[in-house]
mmCIF file of C-alpha atoms and ligand atoms in Angstrom:
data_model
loop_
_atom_site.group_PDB
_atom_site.id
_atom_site.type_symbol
_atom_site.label_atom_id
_atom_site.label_comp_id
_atom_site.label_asym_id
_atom_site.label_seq_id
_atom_site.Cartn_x
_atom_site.Cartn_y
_atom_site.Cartn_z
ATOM 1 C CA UNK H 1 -41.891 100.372 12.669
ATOM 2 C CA UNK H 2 -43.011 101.447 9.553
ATOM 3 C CA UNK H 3 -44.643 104.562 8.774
ATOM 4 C CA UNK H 4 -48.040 103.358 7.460
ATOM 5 C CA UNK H 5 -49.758 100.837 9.082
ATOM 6 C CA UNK H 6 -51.635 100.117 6.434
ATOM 7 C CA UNK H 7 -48.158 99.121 4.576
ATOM 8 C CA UNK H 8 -47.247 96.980 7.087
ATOM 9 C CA UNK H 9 -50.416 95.416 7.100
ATOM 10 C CA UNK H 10 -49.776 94.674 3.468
ATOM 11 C CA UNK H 11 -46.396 93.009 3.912
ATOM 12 C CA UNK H 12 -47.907 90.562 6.496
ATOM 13 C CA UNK H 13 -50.291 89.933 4.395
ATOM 14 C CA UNK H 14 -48.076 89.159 1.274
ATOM 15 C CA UNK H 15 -46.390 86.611 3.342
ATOM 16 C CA UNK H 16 -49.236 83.949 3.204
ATOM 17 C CA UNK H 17 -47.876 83.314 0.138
ATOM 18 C CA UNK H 18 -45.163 80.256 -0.350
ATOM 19 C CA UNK H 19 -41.681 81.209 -0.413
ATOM 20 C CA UNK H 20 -42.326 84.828 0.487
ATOM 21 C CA UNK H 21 -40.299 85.757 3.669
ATOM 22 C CA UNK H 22 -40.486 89.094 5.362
ATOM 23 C CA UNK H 23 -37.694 90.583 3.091
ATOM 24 C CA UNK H 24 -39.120 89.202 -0.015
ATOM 25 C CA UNK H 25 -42.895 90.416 1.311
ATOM 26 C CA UNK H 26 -40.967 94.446 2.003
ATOM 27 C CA UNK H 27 -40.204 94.349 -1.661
ATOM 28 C CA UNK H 28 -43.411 93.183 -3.499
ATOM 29 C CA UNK H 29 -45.270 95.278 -1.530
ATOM 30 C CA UNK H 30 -43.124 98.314 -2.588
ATOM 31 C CA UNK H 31 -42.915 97.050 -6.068
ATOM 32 C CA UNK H 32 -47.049 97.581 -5.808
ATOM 33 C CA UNK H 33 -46.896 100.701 -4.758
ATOM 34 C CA UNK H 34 -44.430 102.523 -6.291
ATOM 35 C CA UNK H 35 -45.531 101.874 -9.792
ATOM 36 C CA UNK H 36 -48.146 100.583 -11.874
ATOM 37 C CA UNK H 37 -50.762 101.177 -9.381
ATOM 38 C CA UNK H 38 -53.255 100.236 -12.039
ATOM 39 C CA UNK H 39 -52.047 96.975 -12.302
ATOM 40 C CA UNK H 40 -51.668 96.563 -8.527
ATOM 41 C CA UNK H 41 -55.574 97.156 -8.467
ATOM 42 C CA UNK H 42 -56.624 94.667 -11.214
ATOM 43 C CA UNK H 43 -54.045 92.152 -9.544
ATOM 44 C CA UNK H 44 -56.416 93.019 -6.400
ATOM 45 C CA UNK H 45 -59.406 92.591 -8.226
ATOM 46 C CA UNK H 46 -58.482 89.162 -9.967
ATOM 47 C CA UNK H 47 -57.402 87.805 -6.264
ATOM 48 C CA UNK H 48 -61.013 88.599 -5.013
ATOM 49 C CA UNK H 49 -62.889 87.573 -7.912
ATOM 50 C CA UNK H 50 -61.151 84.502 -8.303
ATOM 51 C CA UNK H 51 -61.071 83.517 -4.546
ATOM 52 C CA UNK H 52 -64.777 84.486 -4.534
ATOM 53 C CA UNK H 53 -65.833 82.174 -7.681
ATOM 54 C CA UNK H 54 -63.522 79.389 -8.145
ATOM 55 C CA UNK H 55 -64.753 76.325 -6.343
ATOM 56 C CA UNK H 56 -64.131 72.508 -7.666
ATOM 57 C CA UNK H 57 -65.717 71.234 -10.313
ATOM 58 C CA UNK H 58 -68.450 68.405 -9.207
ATOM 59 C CA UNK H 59 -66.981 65.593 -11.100
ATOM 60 C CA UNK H 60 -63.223 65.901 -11.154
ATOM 61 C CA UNK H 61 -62.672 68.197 -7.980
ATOM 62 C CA UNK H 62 -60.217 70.183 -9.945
ATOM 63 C CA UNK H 63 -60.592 74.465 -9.658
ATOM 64 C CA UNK H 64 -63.352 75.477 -11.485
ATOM 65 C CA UNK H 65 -65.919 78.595 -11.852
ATOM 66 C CA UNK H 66 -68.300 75.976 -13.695
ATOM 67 C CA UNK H 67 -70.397 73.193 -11.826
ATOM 68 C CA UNK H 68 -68.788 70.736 -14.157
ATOM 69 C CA UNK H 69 -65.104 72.158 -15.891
ATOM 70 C CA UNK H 70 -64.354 72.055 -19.548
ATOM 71 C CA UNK H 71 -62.051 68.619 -19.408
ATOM 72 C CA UNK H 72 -65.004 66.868 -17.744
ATOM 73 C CA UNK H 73 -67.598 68.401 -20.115
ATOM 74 C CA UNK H 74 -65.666 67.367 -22.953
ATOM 75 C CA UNK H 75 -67.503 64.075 -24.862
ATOM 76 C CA UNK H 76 -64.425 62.695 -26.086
ATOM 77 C CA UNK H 77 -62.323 62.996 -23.335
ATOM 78 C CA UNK H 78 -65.524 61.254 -21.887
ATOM 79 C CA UNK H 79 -65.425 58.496 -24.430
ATOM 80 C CA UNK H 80 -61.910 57.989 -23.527
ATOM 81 C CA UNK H 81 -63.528 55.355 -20.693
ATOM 82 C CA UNK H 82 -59.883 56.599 -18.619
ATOM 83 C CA UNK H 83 -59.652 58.589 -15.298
ATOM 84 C CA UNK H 84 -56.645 59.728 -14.452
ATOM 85 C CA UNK H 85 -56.130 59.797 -10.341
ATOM 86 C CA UNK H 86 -53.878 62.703 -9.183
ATOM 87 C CA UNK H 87 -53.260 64.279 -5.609
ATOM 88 C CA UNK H 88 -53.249 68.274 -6.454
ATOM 89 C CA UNK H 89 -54.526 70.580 -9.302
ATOM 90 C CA UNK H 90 -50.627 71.164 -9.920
ATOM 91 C CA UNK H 91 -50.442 67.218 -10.788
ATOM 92 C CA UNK H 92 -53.316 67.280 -13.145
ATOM 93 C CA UNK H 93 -51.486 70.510 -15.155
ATOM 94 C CA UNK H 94 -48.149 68.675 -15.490
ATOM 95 C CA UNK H 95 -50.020 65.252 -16.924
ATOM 96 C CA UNK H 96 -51.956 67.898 -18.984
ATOM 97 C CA UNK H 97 -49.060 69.320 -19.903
ATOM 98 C CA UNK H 98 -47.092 66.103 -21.312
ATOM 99 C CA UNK H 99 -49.819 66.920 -23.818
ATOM 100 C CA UNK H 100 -50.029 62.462 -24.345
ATOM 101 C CA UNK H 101 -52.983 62.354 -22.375
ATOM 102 C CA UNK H 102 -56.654 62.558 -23.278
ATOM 103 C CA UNK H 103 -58.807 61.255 -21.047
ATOM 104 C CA UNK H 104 -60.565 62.321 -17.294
ATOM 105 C CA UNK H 105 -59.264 63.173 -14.259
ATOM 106 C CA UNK H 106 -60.354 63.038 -10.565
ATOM 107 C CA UNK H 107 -58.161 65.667 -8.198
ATOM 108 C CA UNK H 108 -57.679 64.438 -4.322
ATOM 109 C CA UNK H 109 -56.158 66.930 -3.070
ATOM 110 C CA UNK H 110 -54.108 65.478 -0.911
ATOM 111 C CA UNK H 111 -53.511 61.718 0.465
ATOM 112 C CA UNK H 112 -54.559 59.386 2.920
ATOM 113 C CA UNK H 113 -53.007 60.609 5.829
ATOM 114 C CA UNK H 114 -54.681 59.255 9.459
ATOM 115 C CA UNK H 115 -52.540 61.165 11.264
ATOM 116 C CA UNK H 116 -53.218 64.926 10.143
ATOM 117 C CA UNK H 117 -56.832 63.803 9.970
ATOM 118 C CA UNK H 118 -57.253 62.997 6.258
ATOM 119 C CA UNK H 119 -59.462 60.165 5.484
ATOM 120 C CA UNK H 120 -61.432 58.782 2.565
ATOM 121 C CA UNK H 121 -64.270 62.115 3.115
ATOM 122 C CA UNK H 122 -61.372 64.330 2.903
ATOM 123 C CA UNK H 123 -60.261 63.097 -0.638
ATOM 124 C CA UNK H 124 -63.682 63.158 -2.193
ATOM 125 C CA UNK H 125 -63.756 59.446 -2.500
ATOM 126 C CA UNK H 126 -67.665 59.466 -2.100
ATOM 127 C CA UNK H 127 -67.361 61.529 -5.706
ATOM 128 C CA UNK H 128 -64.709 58.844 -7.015
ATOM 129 C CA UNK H 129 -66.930 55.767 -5.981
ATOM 130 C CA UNK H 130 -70.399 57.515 -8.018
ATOM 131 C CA UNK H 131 -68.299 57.911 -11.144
ATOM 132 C CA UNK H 132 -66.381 54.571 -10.830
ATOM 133 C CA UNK H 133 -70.118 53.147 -10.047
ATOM 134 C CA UNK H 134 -71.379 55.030 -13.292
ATOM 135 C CA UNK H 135 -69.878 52.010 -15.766
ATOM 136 C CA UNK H 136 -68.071 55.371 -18.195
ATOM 137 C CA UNK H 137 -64.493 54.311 -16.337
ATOM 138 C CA UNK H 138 -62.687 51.519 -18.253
ATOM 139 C CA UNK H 139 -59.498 51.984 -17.093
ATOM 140 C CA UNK H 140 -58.100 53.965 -13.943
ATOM 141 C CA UNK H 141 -54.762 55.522 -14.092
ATOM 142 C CA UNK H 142 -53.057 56.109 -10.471
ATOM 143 C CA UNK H 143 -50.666 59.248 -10.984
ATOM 144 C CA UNK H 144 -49.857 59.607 -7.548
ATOM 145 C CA UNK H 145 -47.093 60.778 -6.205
ATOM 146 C CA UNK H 146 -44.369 57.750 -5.550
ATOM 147 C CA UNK H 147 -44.491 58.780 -1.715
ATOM 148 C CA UNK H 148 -45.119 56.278 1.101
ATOM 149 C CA UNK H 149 -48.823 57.831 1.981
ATOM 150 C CA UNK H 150 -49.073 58.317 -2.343
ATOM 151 C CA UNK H 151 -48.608 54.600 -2.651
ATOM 152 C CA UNK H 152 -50.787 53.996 0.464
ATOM 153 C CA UNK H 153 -53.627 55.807 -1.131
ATOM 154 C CA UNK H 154 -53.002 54.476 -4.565
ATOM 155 C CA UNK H 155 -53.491 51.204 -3.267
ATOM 156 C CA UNK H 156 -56.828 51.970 -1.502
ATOM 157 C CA UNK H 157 -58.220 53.038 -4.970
ATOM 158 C CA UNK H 158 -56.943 50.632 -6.400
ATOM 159 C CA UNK H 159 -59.199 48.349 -4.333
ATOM 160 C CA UNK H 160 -62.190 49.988 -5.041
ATOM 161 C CA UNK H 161 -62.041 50.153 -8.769
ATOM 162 C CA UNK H 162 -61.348 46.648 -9.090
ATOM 163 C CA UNK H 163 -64.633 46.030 -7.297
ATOM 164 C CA UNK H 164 -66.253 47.400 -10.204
ATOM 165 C CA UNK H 165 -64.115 45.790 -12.329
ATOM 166 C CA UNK H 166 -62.161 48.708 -13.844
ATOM 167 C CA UNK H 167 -58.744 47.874 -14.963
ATOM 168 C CA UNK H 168 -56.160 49.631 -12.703
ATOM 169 C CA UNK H 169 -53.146 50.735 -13.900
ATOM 170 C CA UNK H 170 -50.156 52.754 -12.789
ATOM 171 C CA UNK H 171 -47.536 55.004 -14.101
ATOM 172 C CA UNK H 172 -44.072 53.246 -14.922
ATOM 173 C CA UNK H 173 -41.127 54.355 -12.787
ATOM 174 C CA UNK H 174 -38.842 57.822 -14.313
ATOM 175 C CA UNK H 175 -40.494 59.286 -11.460
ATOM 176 C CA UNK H 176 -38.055 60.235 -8.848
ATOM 177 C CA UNK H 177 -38.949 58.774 -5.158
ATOM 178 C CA UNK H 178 -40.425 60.890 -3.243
ATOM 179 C CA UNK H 179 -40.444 63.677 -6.316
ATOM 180 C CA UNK H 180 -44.014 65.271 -6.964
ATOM 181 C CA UNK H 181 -45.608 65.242 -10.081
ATOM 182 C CA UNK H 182 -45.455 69.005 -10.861
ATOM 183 C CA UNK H 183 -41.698 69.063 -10.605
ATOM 184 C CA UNK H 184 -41.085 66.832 -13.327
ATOM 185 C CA UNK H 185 -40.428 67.343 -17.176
ATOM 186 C CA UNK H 186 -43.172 66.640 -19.706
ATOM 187 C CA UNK H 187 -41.221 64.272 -21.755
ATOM 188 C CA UNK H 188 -40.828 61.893 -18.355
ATOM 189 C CA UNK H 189 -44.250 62.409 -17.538
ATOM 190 C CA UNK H 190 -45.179 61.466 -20.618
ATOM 191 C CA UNK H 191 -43.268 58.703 -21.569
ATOM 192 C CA UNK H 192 -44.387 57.154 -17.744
ATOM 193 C CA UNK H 193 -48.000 57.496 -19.387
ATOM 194 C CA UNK H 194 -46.729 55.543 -22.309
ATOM 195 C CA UNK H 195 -45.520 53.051 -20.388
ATOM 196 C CA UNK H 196 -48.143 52.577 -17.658
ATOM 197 C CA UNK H 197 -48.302 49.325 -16.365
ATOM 198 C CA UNK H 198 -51.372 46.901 -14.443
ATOM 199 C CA UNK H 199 -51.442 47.496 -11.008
HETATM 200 ZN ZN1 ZN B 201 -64.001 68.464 -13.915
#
């Protein structure tokens, strides 16, 4: 029992984030108090603001403060004609990142998945179907991740671009089985980009 409930409070509180145990949660929280208080407060401030104000941006779905975010606002990523399909804003960074990549994106978060109640409404597909509808998509690119419900919901996409005739394509293999995009180097990322093939 600690001596402040207000501190304890605080540690349970820490531990909504991933990876932070009880132990872990005892010494952030005392790392916040004991010094830099001023930081502690602005790291308090950012959390609020940013929790407050980011939402997804209407065309992509990836974090945003904007309506529409910088990538899709961008004409030439626009004139591109390719949309990149990834499962989580993590996904989207690490194809980002590979730094071989210039075109859209669209952000699922998350995969078909009947069982925990995750359906085509879930994933935004209403969103994907308007832009694929639009006639700017010449190719799609399906980054998900090479899982059994990624592939399941790669191939549902799949299906619907071709309906409007977009040319589907998908990244080559480098990608470990059942790996997720994010934990992958930018060179393999990249070079699965380069060597995309038709789906
Ligand atoms: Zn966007």
């Amino acid at each position: 029992m600690s001596a402040s409930p207000l501190l304890e409070k605080l540690i349970k509180s820490l531990q909504i984030m991933p990876g932070i145990g009880p132990r872990s949660a005892v010494r952030i929280a005392y790392h916040l108090l004991d010094r830099r208080r001023e930081e502690s407060v602005q790291l308090a401030d950012t959390l609020k603001e940013a929790v407050e104000k980011i939402g997804l941006c209407s065309h992509c779905r990836d974090y945003s403060e904007e309506e529409v975010c910088p990538i899709c606002a961008s004409f030439k990523r626009k004139q591109s004609g390719q949309l990149c399909v990834v499962e989580t804003p993590s996904d989207l960074l690490a194809v980002e990142s590979s730094g071989n990549y210039f075109g859209q994106y669209f952000v699922l978060h998350g995969h078909l998945s009947p069982i925990d109640g995750v359906g085509p409404t879930e994933l935004g597909i209403d969103i994907l179907i308007k832009r694929l509808s639009a006639g700017e998509v010449k190719e799609l690119i399906l980054a998900t991740n090479p899982t059994v419900e990624g592939d399941a919901t790669a191939s549902y996409i799949a299906a619907l671009a071709k309906r409007y005739n977009i040319s589907v394509s998908k990244l080559a293999s480098g990608v470990p089985l059942g790996g997720d995009l994010d934990n992958i180097d930018e060179q393999t990322i990249a070079a699965s980009l380069a060597h995309r093939r038709p789906y």
